PDB file of C-alpha atoms in Angstrom:
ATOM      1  CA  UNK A 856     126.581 209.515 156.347  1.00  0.00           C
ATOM      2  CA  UNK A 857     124.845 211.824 154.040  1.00  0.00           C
ATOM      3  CA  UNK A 858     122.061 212.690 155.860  1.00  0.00           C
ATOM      4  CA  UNK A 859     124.174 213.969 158.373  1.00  0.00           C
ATOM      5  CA  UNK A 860     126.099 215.589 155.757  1.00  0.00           C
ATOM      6  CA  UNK A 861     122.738 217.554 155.101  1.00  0.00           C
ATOM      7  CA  UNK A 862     122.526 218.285 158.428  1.00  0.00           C
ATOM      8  CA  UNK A 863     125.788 219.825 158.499  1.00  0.00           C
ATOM      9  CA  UNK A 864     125.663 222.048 155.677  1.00  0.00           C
ATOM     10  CA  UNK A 865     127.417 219.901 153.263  1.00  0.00           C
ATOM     11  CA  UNK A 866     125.360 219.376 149.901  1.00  0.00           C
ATOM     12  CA  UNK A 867     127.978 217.629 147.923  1.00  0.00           C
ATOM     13  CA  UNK A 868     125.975 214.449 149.322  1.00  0.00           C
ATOM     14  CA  UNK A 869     122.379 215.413 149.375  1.00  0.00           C
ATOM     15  CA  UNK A 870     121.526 212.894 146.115  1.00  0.00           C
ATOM     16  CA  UNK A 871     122.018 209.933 148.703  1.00  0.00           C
ATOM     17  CA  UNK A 872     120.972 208.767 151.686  1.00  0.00           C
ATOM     18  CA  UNK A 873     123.451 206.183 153.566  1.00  0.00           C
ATOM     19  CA  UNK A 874     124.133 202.950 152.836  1.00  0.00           C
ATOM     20  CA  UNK A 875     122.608 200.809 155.723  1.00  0.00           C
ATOM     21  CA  UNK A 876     123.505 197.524 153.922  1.00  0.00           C
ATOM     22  CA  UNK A 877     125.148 195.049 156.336  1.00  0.00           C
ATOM     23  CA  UNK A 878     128.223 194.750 154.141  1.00  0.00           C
ATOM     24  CA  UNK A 879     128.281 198.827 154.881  1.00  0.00           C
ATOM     25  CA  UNK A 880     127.895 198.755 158.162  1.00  0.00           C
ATOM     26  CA  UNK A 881     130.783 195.967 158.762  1.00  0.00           C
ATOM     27  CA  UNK A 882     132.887 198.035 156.279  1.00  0.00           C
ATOM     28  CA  UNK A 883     132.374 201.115 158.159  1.00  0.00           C
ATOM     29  CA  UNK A 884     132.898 199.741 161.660  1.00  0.00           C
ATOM     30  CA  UNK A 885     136.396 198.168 160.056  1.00  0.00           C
ATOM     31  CA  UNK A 886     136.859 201.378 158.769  1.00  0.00           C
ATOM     32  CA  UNK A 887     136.684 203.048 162.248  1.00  0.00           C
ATOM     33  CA  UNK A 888     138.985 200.852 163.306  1.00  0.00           C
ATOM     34  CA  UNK A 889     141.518 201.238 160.782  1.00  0.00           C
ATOM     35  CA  UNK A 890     141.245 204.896 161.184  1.00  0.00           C
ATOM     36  CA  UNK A 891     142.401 204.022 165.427  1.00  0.00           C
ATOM     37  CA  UNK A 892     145.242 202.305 164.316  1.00  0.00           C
ATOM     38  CA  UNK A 893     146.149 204.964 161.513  1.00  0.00           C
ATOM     39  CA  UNK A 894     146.380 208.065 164.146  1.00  0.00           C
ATOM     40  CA  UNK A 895     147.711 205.827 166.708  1.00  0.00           C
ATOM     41  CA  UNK A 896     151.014 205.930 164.293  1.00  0.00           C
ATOM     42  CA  UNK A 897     151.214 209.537 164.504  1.00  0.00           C
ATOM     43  CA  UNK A 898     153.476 210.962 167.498  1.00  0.00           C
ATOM     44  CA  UNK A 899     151.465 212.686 169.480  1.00  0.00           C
ATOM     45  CA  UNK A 900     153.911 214.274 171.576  1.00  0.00           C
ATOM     46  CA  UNK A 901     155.391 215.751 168.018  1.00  0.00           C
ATOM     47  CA  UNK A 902     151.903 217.704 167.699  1.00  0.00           C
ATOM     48  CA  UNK A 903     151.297 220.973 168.144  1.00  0.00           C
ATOM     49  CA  UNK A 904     148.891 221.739 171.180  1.00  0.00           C
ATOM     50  CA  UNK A 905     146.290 222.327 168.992  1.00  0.00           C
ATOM     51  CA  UNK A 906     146.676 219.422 167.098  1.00  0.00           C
ATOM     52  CA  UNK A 907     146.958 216.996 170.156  1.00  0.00           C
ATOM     53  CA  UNK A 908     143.477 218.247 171.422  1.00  0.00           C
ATOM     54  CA  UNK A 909     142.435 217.089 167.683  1.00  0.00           C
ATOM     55  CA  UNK A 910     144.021 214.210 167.849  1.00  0.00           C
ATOM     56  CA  UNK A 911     142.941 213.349 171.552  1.00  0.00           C
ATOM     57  CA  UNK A 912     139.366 214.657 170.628  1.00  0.00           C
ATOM     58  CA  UNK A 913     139.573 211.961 167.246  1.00  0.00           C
ATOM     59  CA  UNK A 914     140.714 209.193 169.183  1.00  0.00           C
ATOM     60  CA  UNK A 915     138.491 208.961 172.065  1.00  0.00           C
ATOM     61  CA  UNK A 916     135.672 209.709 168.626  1.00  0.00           C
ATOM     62  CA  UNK A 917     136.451 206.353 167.476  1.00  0.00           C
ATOM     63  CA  UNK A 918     136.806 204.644 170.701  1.00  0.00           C
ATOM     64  CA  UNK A 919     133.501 205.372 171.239  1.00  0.00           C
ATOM     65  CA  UNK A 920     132.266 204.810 168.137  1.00  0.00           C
ATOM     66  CA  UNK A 921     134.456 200.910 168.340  1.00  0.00           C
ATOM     67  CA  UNK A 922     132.858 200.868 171.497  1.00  0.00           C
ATOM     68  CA  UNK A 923     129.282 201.205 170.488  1.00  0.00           C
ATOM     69  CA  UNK A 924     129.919 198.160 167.665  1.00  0.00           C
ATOM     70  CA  UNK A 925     129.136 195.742 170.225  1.00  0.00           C
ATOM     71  CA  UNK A 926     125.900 196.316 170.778  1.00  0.00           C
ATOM     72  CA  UNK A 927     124.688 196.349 167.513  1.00  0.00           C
ATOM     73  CA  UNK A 928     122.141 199.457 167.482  1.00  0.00           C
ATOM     74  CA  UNK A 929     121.821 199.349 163.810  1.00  0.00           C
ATOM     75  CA  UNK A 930     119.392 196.485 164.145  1.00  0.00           C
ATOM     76  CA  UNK A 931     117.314 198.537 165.686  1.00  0.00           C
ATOM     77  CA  UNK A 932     116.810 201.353 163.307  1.00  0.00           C
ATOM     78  CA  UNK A 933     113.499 202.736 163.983  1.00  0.00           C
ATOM     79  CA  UNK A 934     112.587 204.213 166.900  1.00  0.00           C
ATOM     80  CA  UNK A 935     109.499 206.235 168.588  1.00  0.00           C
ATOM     81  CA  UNK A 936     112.010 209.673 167.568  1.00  0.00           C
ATOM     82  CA  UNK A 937     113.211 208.291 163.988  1.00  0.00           C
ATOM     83  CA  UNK A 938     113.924 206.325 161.436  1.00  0.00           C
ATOM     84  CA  UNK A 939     112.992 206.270 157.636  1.00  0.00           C
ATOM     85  CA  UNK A 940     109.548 206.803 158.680  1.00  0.00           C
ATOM     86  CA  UNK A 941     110.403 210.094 159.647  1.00  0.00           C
ATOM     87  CA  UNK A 942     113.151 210.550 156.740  1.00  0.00           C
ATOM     88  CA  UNK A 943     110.814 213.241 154.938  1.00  0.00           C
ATOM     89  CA  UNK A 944     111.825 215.684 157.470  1.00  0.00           C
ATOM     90  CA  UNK A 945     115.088 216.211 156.257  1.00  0.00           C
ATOM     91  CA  UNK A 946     113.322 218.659 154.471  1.00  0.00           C
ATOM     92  CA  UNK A 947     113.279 220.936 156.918  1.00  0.00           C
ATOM     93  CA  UNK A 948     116.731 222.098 156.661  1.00  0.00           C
ATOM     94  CA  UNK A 949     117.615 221.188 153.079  1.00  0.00           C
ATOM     95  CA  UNK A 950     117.728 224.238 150.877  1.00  0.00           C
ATOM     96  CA  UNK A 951     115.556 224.096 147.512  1.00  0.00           C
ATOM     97  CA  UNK A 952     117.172 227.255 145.824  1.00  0.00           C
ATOM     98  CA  UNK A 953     118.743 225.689 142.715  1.00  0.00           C
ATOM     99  CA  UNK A 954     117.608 222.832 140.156  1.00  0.00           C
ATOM    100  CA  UNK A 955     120.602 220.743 141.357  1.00  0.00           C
ATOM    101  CA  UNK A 956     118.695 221.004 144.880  1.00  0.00           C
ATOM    102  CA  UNK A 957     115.462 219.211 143.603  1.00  0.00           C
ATOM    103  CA  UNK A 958     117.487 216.504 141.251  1.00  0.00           C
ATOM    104  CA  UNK A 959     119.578 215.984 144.129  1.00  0.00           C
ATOM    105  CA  UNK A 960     115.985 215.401 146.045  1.00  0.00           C
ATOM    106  CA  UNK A 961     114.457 213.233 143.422  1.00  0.00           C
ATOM    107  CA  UNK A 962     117.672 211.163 143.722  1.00  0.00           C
ATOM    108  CA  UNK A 963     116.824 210.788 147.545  1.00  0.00           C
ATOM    109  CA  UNK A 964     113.294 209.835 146.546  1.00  0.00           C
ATOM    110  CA  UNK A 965     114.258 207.350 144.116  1.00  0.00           C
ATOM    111  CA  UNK A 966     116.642 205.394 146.328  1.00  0.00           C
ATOM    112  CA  UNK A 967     114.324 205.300 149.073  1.00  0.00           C
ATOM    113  CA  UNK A 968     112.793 201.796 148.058  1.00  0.00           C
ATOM    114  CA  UNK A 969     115.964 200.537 148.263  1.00  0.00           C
ATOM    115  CA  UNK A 970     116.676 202.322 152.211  1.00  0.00           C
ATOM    116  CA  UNK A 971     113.147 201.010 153.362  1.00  0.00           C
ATOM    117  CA  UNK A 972     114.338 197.653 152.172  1.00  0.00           C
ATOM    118  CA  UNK A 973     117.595 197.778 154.173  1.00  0.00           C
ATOM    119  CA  UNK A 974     115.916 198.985 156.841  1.00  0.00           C
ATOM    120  CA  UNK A 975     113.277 195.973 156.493  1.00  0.00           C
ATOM    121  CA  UNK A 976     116.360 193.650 156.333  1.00  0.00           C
ATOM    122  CA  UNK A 977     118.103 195.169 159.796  1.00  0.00           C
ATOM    123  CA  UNK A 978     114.668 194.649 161.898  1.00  0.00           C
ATOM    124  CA  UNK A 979     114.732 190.920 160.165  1.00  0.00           C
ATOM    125  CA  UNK A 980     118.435 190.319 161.690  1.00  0.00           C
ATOM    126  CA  UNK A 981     117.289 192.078 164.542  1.00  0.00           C
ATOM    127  CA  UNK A 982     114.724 189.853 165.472  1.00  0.00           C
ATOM    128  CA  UNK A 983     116.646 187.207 164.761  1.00  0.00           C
ATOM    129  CA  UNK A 984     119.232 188.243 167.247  1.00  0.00           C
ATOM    130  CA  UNK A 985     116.052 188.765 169.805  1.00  0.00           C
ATOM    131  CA  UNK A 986     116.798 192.592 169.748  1.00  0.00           C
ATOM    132  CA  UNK A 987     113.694 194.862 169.635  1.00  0.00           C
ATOM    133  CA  UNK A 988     113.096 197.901 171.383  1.00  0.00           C
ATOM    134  CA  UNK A 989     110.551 198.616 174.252  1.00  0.00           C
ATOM    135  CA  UNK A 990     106.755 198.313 172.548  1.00  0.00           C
ATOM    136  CA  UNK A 991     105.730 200.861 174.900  1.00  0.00           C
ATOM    137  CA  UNK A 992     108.469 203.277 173.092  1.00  0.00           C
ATOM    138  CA  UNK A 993     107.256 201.791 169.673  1.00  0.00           C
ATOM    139  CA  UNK A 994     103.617 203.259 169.971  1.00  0.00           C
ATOM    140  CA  UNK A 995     104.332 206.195 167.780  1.00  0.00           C
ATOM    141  CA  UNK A 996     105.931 203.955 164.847  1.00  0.00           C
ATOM    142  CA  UNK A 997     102.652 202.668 163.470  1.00  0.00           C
ATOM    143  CA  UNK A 998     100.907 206.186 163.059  1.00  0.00           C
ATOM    144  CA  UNK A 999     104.385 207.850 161.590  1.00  0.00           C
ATOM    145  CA  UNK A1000     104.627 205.159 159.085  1.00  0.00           C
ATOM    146  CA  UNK A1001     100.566 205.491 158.367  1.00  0.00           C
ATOM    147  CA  UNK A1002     101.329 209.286 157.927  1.00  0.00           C
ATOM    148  CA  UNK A1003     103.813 208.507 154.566  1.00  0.00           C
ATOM    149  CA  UNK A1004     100.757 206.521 153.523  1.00  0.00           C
ATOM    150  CA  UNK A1005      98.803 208.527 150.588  1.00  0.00           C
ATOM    151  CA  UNK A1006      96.088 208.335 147.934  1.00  0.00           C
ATOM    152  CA  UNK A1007      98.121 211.501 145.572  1.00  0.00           C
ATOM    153  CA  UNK A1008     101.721 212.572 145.864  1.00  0.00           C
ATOM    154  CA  UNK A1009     100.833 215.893 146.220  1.00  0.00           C
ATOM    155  CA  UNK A1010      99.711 214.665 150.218  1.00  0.00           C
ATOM    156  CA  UNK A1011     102.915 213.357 150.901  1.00  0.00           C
ATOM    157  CA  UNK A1012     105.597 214.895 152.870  1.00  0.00           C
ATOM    158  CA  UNK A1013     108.228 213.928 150.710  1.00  0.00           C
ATOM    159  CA  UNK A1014     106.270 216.202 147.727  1.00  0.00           C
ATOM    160  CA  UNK A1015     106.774 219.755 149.717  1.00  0.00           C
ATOM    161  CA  UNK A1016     109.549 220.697 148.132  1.00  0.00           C
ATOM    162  CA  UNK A1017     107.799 220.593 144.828  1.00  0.00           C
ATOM    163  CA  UNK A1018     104.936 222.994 146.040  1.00  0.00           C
ATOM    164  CA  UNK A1019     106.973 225.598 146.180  1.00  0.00           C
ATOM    165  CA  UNK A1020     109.949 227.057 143.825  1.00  0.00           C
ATOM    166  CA  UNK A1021     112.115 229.688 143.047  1.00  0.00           C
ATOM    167  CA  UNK A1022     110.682 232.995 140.424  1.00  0.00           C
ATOM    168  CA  UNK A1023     113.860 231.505 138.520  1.00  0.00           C
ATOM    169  CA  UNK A1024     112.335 228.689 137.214  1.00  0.00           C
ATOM    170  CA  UNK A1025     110.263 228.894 134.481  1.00  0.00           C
ATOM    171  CA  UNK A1026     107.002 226.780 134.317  1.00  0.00           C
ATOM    172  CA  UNK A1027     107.955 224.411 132.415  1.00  0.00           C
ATOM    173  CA  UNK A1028     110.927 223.410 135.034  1.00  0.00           C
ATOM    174  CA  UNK A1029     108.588 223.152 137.290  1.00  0.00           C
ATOM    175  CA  UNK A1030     105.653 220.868 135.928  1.00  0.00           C
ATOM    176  CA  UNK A1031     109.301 218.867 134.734  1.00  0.00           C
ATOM    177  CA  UNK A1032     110.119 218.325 138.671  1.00  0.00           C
ATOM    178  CA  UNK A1033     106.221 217.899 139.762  1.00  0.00           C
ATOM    179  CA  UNK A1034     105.622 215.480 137.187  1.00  0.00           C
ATOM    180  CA  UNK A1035     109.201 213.228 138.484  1.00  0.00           C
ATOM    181  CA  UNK A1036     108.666 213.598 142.058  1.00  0.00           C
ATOM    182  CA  UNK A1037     104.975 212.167 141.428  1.00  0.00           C
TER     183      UNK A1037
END
């Protein structure tokens, strides 16, 4: 999950957002449950303290997480509070301090075609499965989506990183980054 990655602190992932394929959602729910079987064939009782509270805290992680598969929330995957309609605001907490910050950004921006398409398919397999979500929760959707709707790039959301930069960068860095992200 490299948006939560981001979220985290963690920038090694900040060129991607996360795969929301089918085939990557099965192989991460088969991953979770790999992962339950791994640490069940660790000894807990041959733990340290510490270590068992990790372990406990890891194991009732992917229980839940195993748990959750059932009910298929990823066919839902926008919502009144989120969704890629809202993805620009990941913004917010990324840091644009180096040039590998805005490539990594332009990377983002690139592959989102190819997230709004996943996300496209998921509602498609979510209707089929007759799961939507409440249309009185859905309201918002319509005008968030409108919102990433713009005449110039230099409107969108997604552009506000390239507004402002760093003294470092000279000005021909920066027209080079304007001039991509358009």
């Amino acid at each position: 999950y490299p948006e939560n990655a981001s979220y985290n602190g963690d920038t090694r992932y900040n060129a991607r957002w996360t795969d929301m394929s089918l085939d990557a959602i099965a192989a991460r729910e088969k991953a979770d449950t790999a992962a339950l079987d791994k640490l069940h064939g660790f000894k807990r009782a041959e733990l340290s303290e510490q270590d068992q509270l990790n372990y406990d805290t890891f194991e009732w992680q992917l229980k839940q997480a195993i748990a959750r598969q059932t009910y298929r929330e990823y066919l839902i995957p926008l919502t009144h509070q989120g969704g890629v309609q809202t993805a620009d605001g990941i913004t917010e907490l990324l840091a644009f301090n180096t040039l590998k910050d805005y490539q990594d950004w332009l990377s983002r921006l690139n592959a989102l075609p190819r997230l709004i398409d996943q996300n496209i398919a998921l509602m498609q397999e979510g209707l089929r499965a007759g799961m939507l979500p409440p249309k009185v929760l859905m309201q918002r959707v319509p005008k968030q989506i409108h919102l990433q709707v713009v005449k110039n790039a230099e409107d969108s959301a997604f552009y506000k990183p390239f507004k402002q930069f760093p003294d470092s960068f000279s000005a021909a860095q920066k027209n080079e980054l304007q001039q991509q992200a358009k």
